[in-house]
Amino acid sequence: MLEIRALTKRYSIGRGTRRKYVEALTEVDLSVERGEVLALVGESGSGKTTLARTITALEQRTSGEIVVDGELLPVRARGRRLRHHRHSVQMIFQDPYASLDPLHSIGSTVGRPLRSFDIVPGDQVQAAVEALLDEVGLGPASEFLKRYPHELSGGQRQRVGIARALAARPKLIIADEPTSMLDVSIRLTILNLLLDLQRAQGLSMIFITHDLASAHYMSDRIAIMYAGRIQEIGPTTDVMGNPRHPYTQLLREAAPDPSREIDEIDHFEDRGDPPDLAALPNGCAFADRCTFVKDECRQALPDLVEVASNHHVRCILYV
Amino acid sequence: MTPVLEISDLSIGYGWDESSALIAVRDVSLVVEAGEVLGIAGESGCGKSTLAMAATGLLEPPGRVLGGRIDYEGVDITSLSAEALREMRLKDISIVFQASMNALNPVMRIRAQFDDALRAHGVRSESERGRMAEEAFELVRVPPRFLEAYPHQLSGGMRQRALIALAIVMRPNLLVLDEPTTALDVVVQRSIIQSLSQLRRELGFAIVFITHDLSLLMEMADRVAIMYAGGIVEQGPARELYRSAGHPYTRALLTAFPPIEGERRRQDGLPGRPPDMRELPPGCPFAPRCPEVMDQCRTVTPPSVWRTEAHRVVCHLETNATHAEEEVAP
């Protein structure tokens, strides 16, 4: 459904002689099958949101290819071609408070993609909106149609965001941390809603998160990103049950686990912060925080190598 | 031994007169012993931050204490003057806020901010102030040369460490942390949590740790209190709550974070959402969302039942069932 080849995104910062380049994504290869959920996991600055924004053409890529359902997205997609792309790929945003227009009613927000992509005839838009609202658990729909975002709770707003994304009848949905701003007790209901819809409609989905537990809950495959590159990718149960890359292992160990007491992992050294993307070191960007670091790590970056079936890792330990 | 902090029957409202006040915290009783970590978990709007503000004497109108006491080492701080409270803060009780990444003054070097705080607390000698600041930085494992930096020159994790350093610079007996790591990446969060845990063992201060992340709290805290709609619905030793949570809300929070490995299995979420504090239902405020709700829950306020000496549950289920049947592993 989605095929990404050597995708690179470079930003420039500063002017004149102080101009610097920041590579947010470096030669990312990635594919998502029909009906598959791929989780994209990483810390802030790892490039996961930039990846989402280039795939949805909210940002132009610097180089590489993005192919959706066999069709190559032009680097400068405009007009009809861009609309066609947005018809296929929809995004669910992190912040349900900022991603809905406060001046538009829920009915108008969810109805817009239906009209704009000519999905149903004009006189059937309202019925289609009601069906969508029912589907995302905002019932009775007639009650929500005329409401405005400020009248809804965070969870309800996120359901509107999901209905809006579904309205375009996309082939691929990109959900960027869709529950991180919601109350803890309602996160699971939103994740379950996404899974139910994805399964019922056979959608492909990229689920972006920094939380390994929800990545594990949602996905068939997991890709771990660090400093703009994929460091490990493979089937979810395999990557989580037997993480190979030292960074994945670090993330795994750092994740909260209520079954243990803090003393059991007391020697978690201070592993520092993620690297500055404007001044990435040679070789592996994780080298400075890695306990297995060797001299070679700072010289050249290894390619992804297959360590188990469909499970690839970019680390010198496995070369 | 007197506890460091003892909160008894505390109620706090927001509003200019008592009759129309929105009750944000109701009848809360808590004890924090010297050197222990008490965790308070709850969702947004449950009153946990209001409780933290009151416990550090930072509650400002229209927020007001409607009843009860907050005793710090035997002294009721709700009756203290603003001047006396100012003196206590930093010296006896310190707080690190949720949005504290932005709590440092952006146009002052960090050393100057330490200097101001210490001078206000009567540390006269400049070299002594410098020594205290450097020592605090070493304790939180930030190289003291960063005292010369401006806040924007530090990473998010380092800024948070600098704030913890400021909070402990006068060696208070109680440190209140309100979502101290929420905005940070998991790895940075982990190393800060580890540092805090080590520091309290070395320096012996007590911690009140407030968060919505119950899985983190279970690791960090000796005892845990769960808040819902302004009240404490369950409290007890962290291990005991993890193994045999009594309140259905605690159980829901424990399963709200799916497991990180193993077979992928569907878990049911908790329906509904936290109640509107302006119109709480009669009976138990959790009743509308409770998977085990009974008739009486909707009309009768649930009793507070002590399961063991340290484990208290506010739920009708406790009076109806024996505990042996109640043991449900999360």
XYZ file of C-alpha atoms in Angstrom:
649
model
C 0.000 0.000 0.000
C 2.845 2.358 0.892
C 6.385 2.092 -0.349
C 9.045 4.567 0.706
C 12.501 4.512 -0.804
C 15.530 6.460 0.398
C 13.351 9.234 1.790
C 15.399 12.198 2.992
C 14.210 15.465 4.479
C 16.657 18.268 5.118
C 15.851 21.595 6.742
C 18.100 24.610 6.631
C 18.513 26.802 9.672
C 20.300 30.118 10.029
C 21.368 32.450 7.250
C 24.431 33.311 5.216
C 27.646 31.992 6.649
C 25.865 30.584 9.696
C 23.537 28.508 7.580
C 23.379 24.907 8.715
C 21.482 21.887 7.546
C 19.525 19.559 9.728
C 18.709 16.184 8.349
C 15.493 15.081 10.002
C 15.196 11.968 7.852
C 18.032 10.115 6.183
C 17.382 7.541 3.465
C 14.403 5.907 5.083
C 13.089 2.755 3.403
C 9.738 1.563 4.616
C 6.697 -0.273 3.378
C 3.224 -0.840 4.750
C 1.100 -3.677 3.434
C -2.613 -3.558 2.810
C -4.453 -3.977 6.117
C -1.257 -3.752 8.142
C -0.545 -1.578 11.199
C 3.036 -0.374 11.422
C 4.131 1.355 14.615
C 6.776 4.046 14.329
C 8.534 4.495 17.668
C 11.112 7.056 18.697
C 11.969 9.897 21.043
C 11.384 13.532 20.156
C 13.665 14.551 17.321
C 13.886 11.033 15.954
C 12.088 12.082 12.759
C 8.857 10.177 13.250
C 6.583 13.188 12.876
C 8.618 14.527 9.938
C 8.115 11.161 8.265
C 4.355 11.456 8.775
C 4.310 14.984 7.417
C 6.271 14.114 4.286
C 4.114 11.067 3.564
C 0.956 13.180 3.864
C 2.596 15.882 1.698
C 2.216 18.447 4.461
C 5.931 18.922 3.868
C 7.988 18.453 0.719
C 10.621 15.782 0.811
C 14.191 16.614 -0.149
C 14.773 13.373 -2.045
C 13.588 9.794 -2.303
C 10.317 8.243 -3.399
C 6.893 7.932 -1.831
C 4.586 5.487 -3.607
C 0.997 5.014 -2.470
C -0.935 2.127 -3.981
C 1.411 2.046 -6.951
C 1.347 5.785 -7.622
C 4.455 7.908 -7.137
C 3.863 11.152 -5.258
C 5.608 14.010 -7.117
C 7.987 16.056 -4.952
C 6.003 19.204 -5.638
C 2.493 17.819 -5.661
C -0.113 20.509 -6.270
C -3.711 20.967 -7.233
C -5.426 17.844 -8.448
C -2.491 15.528 -7.773
C -2.256 16.739 -4.172
C -5.991 16.332 -3.674
C -5.798 12.847 -5.050
C -2.991 12.049 -2.602
C -4.910 13.460 0.370
C -7.863 11.369 -0.685
C -5.713 8.260 -0.230
C -3.717 9.259 2.829
C -5.300 10.832 5.889
C -3.802 11.892 9.159
C -5.055 11.844 12.751
C -3.261 14.478 14.771
C -1.845 14.422 18.262
C -3.626 17.454 19.660
C -7.415 17.193 19.454
C -7.663 20.719 20.874
C -5.684 22.313 18.061
C -6.548 20.137 15.079
C -10.251 21.016 14.838
C -11.383 24.410 13.584
C -13.187 26.010 16.553
C -15.516 27.969 14.261
C -16.811 24.945 12.394
C -19.501 22.643 13.711
C -18.739 18.946 13.979
C -21.086 18.289 11.063
C -19.232 20.742 8.862
C -15.791 19.424 9.881
C -16.637 15.802 9.132
C -18.676 16.698 6.037
C -15.913 18.664 4.363
C -13.859 15.723 3.075
C -17.083 14.082 1.833
C -17.822 17.140 -0.293
C -14.302 17.984 -1.276
C -13.536 14.499 -2.576
C -17.051 14.045 -4.035
C -17.537 10.909 -1.999
C -21.299 11.172 -1.752
C -23.804 13.390 -3.601
C -24.553 16.673 -1.849
C -27.961 15.663 -0.595
C -26.541 12.583 1.118
C -23.717 14.307 2.969
C -25.639 14.720 6.194
C -26.671 11.075 6.314
C -23.069 10.035 5.618
C -21.778 12.299 8.391
C -24.272 10.797 10.817
C -23.162 7.308 9.855
C -19.514 8.265 10.426
C -20.245 9.810 13.825
C -22.098 6.671 14.845
C -19.172 4.607 13.708
C -16.712 6.473 15.923
C -19.015 6.247 18.919
C -20.445 9.768 18.835
C -24.094 8.860 19.059
C -26.805 9.854 18.729
C -25.209 11.594 15.748
C -27.988 14.148 15.347
C -26.944 15.552 18.731
C -23.322 16.068 17.752
C -23.812 17.485 14.252
C -24.485 21.013 15.394
C -22.037 21.105 18.269
C -18.705 22.911 18.238
C -15.329 21.594 19.374
C -15.338 23.578 22.635
C -18.459 21.703 23.714
C -16.692 18.345 23.506
C -14.233 16.558 25.768
C -10.753 15.651 24.550
C -11.771 12.076 23.829
C -14.823 13.166 21.867
C -12.740 15.616 19.859
C -10.301 12.883 18.978
C -13.258 10.787 17.808
C -14.240 13.683 15.533
C -10.660 13.735 14.227
C -10.950 10.029 13.460
C -14.336 10.484 11.739
C -12.864 13.278 9.612
C -9.948 11.070 8.566
C -12.296 8.188 7.713
C -14.610 10.464 5.749
C -12.112 10.691 2.898
C -12.255 6.869 2.573
C -8.460 6.735 2.707
C -6.312 3.717 1.943
C -3.732 4.676 4.522
C -4.194 6.415 7.868
C -1.345 8.000 9.746
C -2.096 8.432 13.439
C 0.459 10.700 15.121
C 0.394 10.041 18.890
C -3.409 10.099 18.851
C -3.818 9.423 22.577
C -0.901 11.199 24.214
C -2.998 14.264 25.116
C -5.955 12.294 26.416
C -6.789 11.189 29.928
C -5.258 7.880 30.841
C -8.545 6.082 31.429
C -9.907 6.848 27.953
C -6.771 6.131 25.914
C -7.528 2.464 25.584
C -11.045 3.110 24.265
C -9.594 5.296 21.496
C -6.942 2.707 20.640
C -9.637 0.028 20.506
C -11.770 2.218 18.251
C -8.837 2.664 15.858
C -8.143 -1.065 15.810
C -11.811 -1.951 15.224
C -12.129 0.489 12.327
C -8.819 -0.560 10.843
C -9.828 -4.230 10.903
C -13.397 -3.701 9.717
C -12.280 -1.614 6.744
C -9.002 -3.368 6.015
C -7.144 -0.056 6.354
C -3.408 0.311 6.387
C -2.160 2.376 9.288
C 1.018 3.971 10.534
C 0.760 4.458 14.278
C 3.300 6.935 15.622
C 4.158 6.893 19.309
C 6.941 7.170 21.836
C 5.205 4.639 24.055
C 6.354 1.073 23.475
C 3.346 -0.396 25.260
C 0.783 1.173 22.936
C 2.989 0.355 19.924
C 2.930 -3.263 21.042
C -0.823 -3.126 21.551
C -1.586 -1.644 18.145
C 0.849 -2.936 15.585
C 1.776 -5.917 13.443
C 5.257 -4.539 12.858
C 7.388 -1.993 14.704
C 9.997 0.377 13.328
C 12.335 2.030 15.838
C 13.664 5.407 14.719
C 16.643 7.294 16.036
C 18.213 10.461 14.662
C 16.311 10.277 11.385
C 17.031 6.657 10.561
C 15.319 3.358 11.107
C 17.457 1.383 13.543
C 15.354 -1.719 13.943
C 12.261 -3.003 12.197
C 10.404 -6.282 12.450
C 7.317 -8.150 13.631
C 5.989 -6.585 16.845
C 6.161 -9.637 19.093
C 9.689 -10.367 17.903
C 11.025 -6.820 18.325
C 9.464 -6.405 21.759
C 10.184 -9.906 22.997
C 13.743 -9.952 21.726
C 14.960 -6.419 20.978
C 18.339 -6.514 19.220
C 19.463 -2.923 18.771
C 21.005 -1.458 21.948
C 18.723 1.554 21.531
C 15.604 -0.598 21.419
C 16.885 -2.394 24.500
C 17.406 0.945 26.237
C 13.878 2.103 25.378
C 12.525 -1.197 26.565
C 14.330 -0.948 29.896
C 13.397 2.707 30.381
C 9.672 2.105 29.905
C 7.687 2.129 33.143
C 6.840 -1.308 34.424
C 4.531 -1.508 37.443
C 5.541 -5.076 38.202
C 9.024 -4.126 39.349
C 10.462 -1.885 42.015
C 12.811 0.876 41.139
C 15.712 -0.679 43.040
C 15.773 -3.591 40.638
C 17.109 -1.336 37.919
C 18.994 1.103 40.041
C 22.082 1.086 37.916
C 20.458 2.693 34.948
C 23.263 5.083 34.178
C 22.563 8.547 32.974
C 22.428 7.846 29.279
C 22.280 11.449 28.197
C 20.022 13.132 25.699
C 19.248 12.377 22.064
C 21.872 13.873 19.712
C 21.788 17.297 18.114
C 20.584 16.714 14.562
C 22.532 19.731 13.318
C 25.802 18.151 14.438
C 25.438 14.407 14.094
C 28.589 12.428 14.774
C 30.187 10.182 12.169
C 29.031 6.618 12.153
C 26.255 5.531 14.450
C 24.322 8.419 16.020
C 23.618 6.301 19.089
C 27.297 5.550 19.793
C 27.647 8.130 22.576
C 24.832 6.576 24.585
C 25.582 2.947 23.769
C 27.095 0.575 26.315
C 28.408 -1.757 23.607
C 30.179 0.988 21.683
C 33.361 0.070 19.770
C 35.769 2.166 17.724
C 34.208 1.027 14.442
C 30.845 2.476 15.504
C 32.219 5.988 15.096
C 33.642 5.376 11.648
C 30.857 4.049 9.473
C 27.201 3.335 9.842
C 26.180 -0.242 9.079
C 23.251 -1.061 6.804
C 20.165 -2.785 8.085
C 20.858 -6.518 8.334
C 18.321 -9.276 8.706
C 18.676 -10.973 12.097
C 15.494 -13.038 11.983
C 12.650 -13.468 9.569
C 11.630 -9.952 8.436
C 13.495 -8.509 11.410
C 16.208 -6.010 10.455
C 18.695 -4.178 12.659
C 21.227 -1.453 11.943
C 24.034 -2.228 14.365
C 27.603 -3.380 14.135
C 26.915 -6.157 16.657
C 24.970 -8.036 14.015
C 27.104 -7.393 10.931
C 7.660 10.226 65.332
C 5.695 13.088 63.791
C 5.028 12.571 60.110
C 6.566 15.131 57.744
C 3.165 15.965 56.364
C -0.247 15.135 57.706
C -3.346 16.181 55.796
C -6.598 15.699 57.679
C -10.121 15.965 56.269
C -8.962 18.592 53.812
C -11.478 20.188 51.466
C -10.559 22.861 48.943
C -12.878 24.876 46.749
C -12.570 27.459 44.024
C -14.956 30.374 44.304
C -15.383 33.613 46.146
C -17.933 32.424 48.636
C -18.356 29.093 50.295
C -21.833 28.345 48.958
C -20.959 28.576 45.264
C -17.453 27.165 45.460
C -16.492 24.330 43.153
C -15.169 21.598 45.401
C -11.877 20.437 43.889
C -10.639 18.361 46.838
C -12.971 16.763 49.355
C -12.248 15.206 52.744
C -8.750 14.109 51.888
C -6.629 12.576 54.626
C -3.032 11.589 53.941
C 0.138 11.015 55.876
C 3.678 11.312 54.540
C 6.308 9.797 56.792
C 9.885 11.026 56.844
C 11.903 9.740 53.909
C 9.091 7.910 52.146
C 7.729 8.324 48.628
C 3.987 8.825 48.527
C 2.535 8.636 45.042
C -0.712 10.332 44.107
C -2.301 9.164 40.873
C -5.316 10.517 39.083
C -6.479 12.030 35.839
C -6.717 15.670 34.886
C -9.271 17.483 36.997
C -9.207 14.975 39.858
C -7.764 17.563 42.236
C -4.225 16.250 42.521
C -2.520 19.483 41.503
C -4.794 21.536 43.758
C -3.768 19.257 46.601
C -0.090 19.811 45.734
C -0.543 23.581 45.698
C -2.241 23.519 49.085
C 0.389 21.246 50.600
C 3.105 23.695 49.603
C 1.166 26.751 50.723
C 0.797 28.017 47.175
C -2.975 27.972 46.964
C -4.220 31.389 45.902
C -7.689 32.904 45.704
C -10.166 31.994 44.372
C -8.833 28.692 45.660
C -9.399 28.300 49.396
C -9.289 25.731 52.122
C -12.863 25.021 53.160
C -12.030 22.668 55.972
C -9.410 20.412 57.490
C -5.732 20.906 58.232
C -2.351 20.492 56.584
C 0.306 19.894 59.198
C 3.945 20.156 58.268
C 5.953 18.670 61.140
C 3.105 19.426 63.507
C 2.414 23.001 62.347
C -0.836 23.712 60.508
C 0.280 25.598 57.403
C -3.254 26.654 56.459
C -3.060 29.148 59.336
C 0.365 30.554 58.478
C 0.943 34.021 57.043
C 2.218 34.498 53.496
C 5.515 35.636 54.974
C 5.913 32.496 57.087
C 5.012 30.301 54.131
C 7.565 32.012 51.925
C 10.178 31.257 54.520
C 9.199 27.589 54.666
C 9.279 27.041 50.948
C 12.641 25.846 49.633
C 13.901 25.482 53.211
C 11.324 22.925 54.398
C 9.060 22.129 51.461
C 9.929 22.431 47.780
C 7.817 21.865 44.723
C 8.790 21.033 41.143
C 6.012 21.706 38.693
C 4.745 19.991 35.625
C 5.609 22.806 33.229
C 8.824 23.522 35.051
C 10.861 23.281 31.872
C 9.715 26.848 31.491
C 9.893 27.805 35.154
C 13.421 29.188 34.995
C 13.897 32.824 34.120
C 15.099 32.808 30.489
C 17.154 36.010 30.735
C 19.103 35.155 33.877
C 22.057 32.847 34.195
C 21.128 29.843 36.308
C 23.708 30.748 38.939
C 22.009 34.112 39.467
C 18.679 32.365 39.999
C 20.190 30.139 42.682
C 21.828 33.181 44.172
C 18.541 35.088 44.394
C 16.744 32.205 46.032
C 19.470 31.577 48.592
C 19.860 35.257 49.427
C 16.115 35.547 49.998
C 16.480 32.732 52.487
C 19.172 34.507 54.391
C 22.356 32.865 53.140
C 24.604 35.919 53.459
C 27.956 34.751 52.190
C 28.309 34.817 48.437
C 30.892 32.045 48.415
C 28.586 29.927 50.558
C 25.749 30.481 48.060
C 28.053 29.493 45.212
C 29.193 26.390 47.047
C 25.597 25.339 47.773
C 24.560 25.803 44.137
C 27.528 23.790 42.885
C 26.886 21.006 45.347
C 23.227 20.831 44.333
C 24.220 20.577 40.674
C 26.624 17.773 41.471
C 23.889 15.939 43.343
C 21.609 15.954 40.302
C 24.573 15.067 38.085
C 24.792 18.195 35.997
C 28.336 19.582 35.632
C 28.497 22.786 37.760
C 29.857 24.754 34.787
C 26.263 24.806 33.513
C 25.449 27.193 36.371
C 26.940 29.834 34.071
C 24.477 28.921 31.296
C 21.149 30.450 30.386
C 18.185 28.067 30.538
C 17.827 27.806 26.741
C 21.356 26.422 26.502
C 20.297 23.334 28.438
C 18.399 20.350 27.069
C 14.952 19.602 28.468
C 16.293 16.880 30.721
C 19.076 19.090 32.063
C 16.676 21.964 32.747
C 14.514 19.604 34.755
C 17.588 18.450 36.687
C 18.561 22.072 37.314
C 15.129 22.688 38.801
C 15.398 19.675 41.029
C 18.785 21.000 42.119
C 17.173 24.318 42.993
C 14.410 22.531 44.880
C 16.870 20.619 47.069
C 19.519 23.303 47.466
C 18.391 24.045 51.046
C 17.810 20.390 51.880
C 14.067 20.473 52.521
C 12.384 17.570 54.291
C 9.631 17.330 51.735
C 9.787 17.501 47.954
C 6.522 17.729 46.032
C 6.824 16.701 42.372
C 3.858 17.447 40.144
C 4.232 15.415 36.913
C 7.961 16.162 36.899
C 8.781 14.019 33.877
C 5.632 14.150 31.763
C 7.109 16.279 29.001
C 10.337 14.295 28.758
C 11.388 11.346 26.620
C 11.257 7.923 28.231
C 15.003 7.479 28.543
C 15.481 10.917 30.073
C 12.481 10.323 32.322
C 13.981 7.086 33.539
C 17.334 8.588 34.418
C 15.684 11.470 36.311
C 13.472 9.086 38.252
C 16.531 7.035 39.153
C 18.374 10.133 40.315
C 15.448 11.215 42.479
C 15.204 7.802 44.029
C 18.918 7.835 44.846
C 18.843 11.374 46.183
C 16.077 10.733 48.620
C 17.978 7.748 49.961
C 21.137 9.836 50.361
C 19.517 12.981 51.727
C 16.521 11.404 53.442
C 13.787 13.769 52.264
C 10.229 12.582 51.700
C 8.642 12.816 48.253
C 5.068 13.386 47.190
C 5.016 12.289 43.576
C 1.977 13.271 41.528
C 1.306 11.763 38.126
C -1.287 10.233 35.844
C 1.087 7.405 34.989
C 0.261 4.689 37.477
C 2.816 2.243 36.097
C 5.633 4.681 36.792
C 4.231 5.428 40.224
C 4.057 1.761 41.174
C 7.800 1.498 40.619
C 8.700 4.718 42.336
C 6.407 4.971 45.350
C 6.371 3.223 48.716
C 2.704 4.033 49.130
C 0.130 5.132 46.582
C -3.095 7.129 46.838
C -5.577 7.071 43.955
C -7.704 10.187 43.459
C -10.975 10.439 41.605
C -13.294 13.452 41.482
C -11.511 15.222 44.324
C -11.429 12.344 46.775
C -9.076 9.499 47.562
C -10.709 6.253 46.497
C -7.914 3.927 47.547
C -4.584 4.126 49.297
C -2.050 1.606 50.448
C 1.423 0.158 49.916
C 2.347 0.229 46.219
C 3.039 -3.501 45.995
C -0.232 -4.352 47.692
C -2.235 -2.112 45.360
C -0.525 -3.656 42.384
C -1.238 -7.207 43.499
C -4.737 -6.741 44.838
C -6.273 -3.415 43.972
C -9.594 -2.985 45.747
C -11.235 -0.161 43.847
C -12.512 -0.808 40.310
C -11.018 2.542 39.260
C -7.558 1.494 40.440
C -7.921 -1.723 38.494
C -8.963 0.236 35.403
C -5.922 2.512 35.720
C -3.647 -0.485 36.094
C -4.914 -2.038 32.879
C -4.999 1.310 31.068
C -1.378 0.698 30.089
C -1.204 -2.422 27.953
C 1.726 -4.798 28.530
C 4.925 -4.122 26.686
C 5.583 -7.646 25.448
C 4.042 -11.065 25.094
C 0.990 -12.098 23.185
C -1.073 -9.210 21.866
C -4.444 -9.322 23.525
C -7.370 -6.971 23.487
C -8.133 -5.117 26.698
C -11.303 -3.251 27.389
C -11.006 0.424 28.104
C -12.952 2.265 30.735
C -16.138 3.734 29.244
C -17.179 7.338 29.828
C -14.990 10.117 31.105
C -14.128 11.852 34.373
C -17.146 13.624 35.864
C -17.890 17.317 35.747
C -16.924 18.531 39.216
C -19.794 21.033 39.171
C -22.395 18.313 38.990
C -21.181 15.217 40.735
C -23.700 12.389 40.839
C -25.106 11.291 44.214
C -23.531 8.234 45.790
C -20.159 7.190 44.364
C -18.778 9.625 41.746
C -17.270 6.694 39.846
C -20.587 4.818 39.593
C -21.493 5.982 36.042
C -18.276 4.438 34.662
C -17.848 1.529 37.030
C -17.920 -1.936 35.449
C -19.045 -3.428 38.780
C -21.663 -0.850 39.692
C -24.529 -1.896 42.024
C -27.805 -0.150 42.842
C -26.625 1.302 46.122
C -23.603 2.951 44.419
C -25.894 5.435 42.710
C -27.508 6.654 45.902
C -25.356 5.899 48.932
C -21.920 7.407 49.510
C -19.481 4.486 49.721
C -17.839 3.726 53.063
C -14.133 3.866 53.702
C -12.996 0.359 54.566
C -9.606 -0.564 55.982
C -8.540 -3.836 54.411
C -5.328 -3.947 56.333
C -3.695 -1.485 58.658
C -2.312 0.468 55.716
C -4.680 -0.291 52.856
C -7.934 1.646 52.627
C -10.615 1.336 49.935
C -13.634 3.593 49.480
C -16.101 1.302 47.749
C -19.351 -0.554 48.434
C -17.779 -3.757 47.138
C -15.569 -3.873 50.190
C -18.472 -4.219 52.593
C -20.311 -6.728 50.423
C -17.605 -9.238 49.665
C -14.917 -11.010 51.590
C -11.428 -10.089 50.583
C -10.446 -13.569 49.512
C -12.895 -13.355 46.655
C -11.804 -9.837 45.924
C -8.223 -10.638 45.096
C -7.912 -9.847 41.439
C -4.491 -9.665 39.931
C -4.247 -6.842 37.428
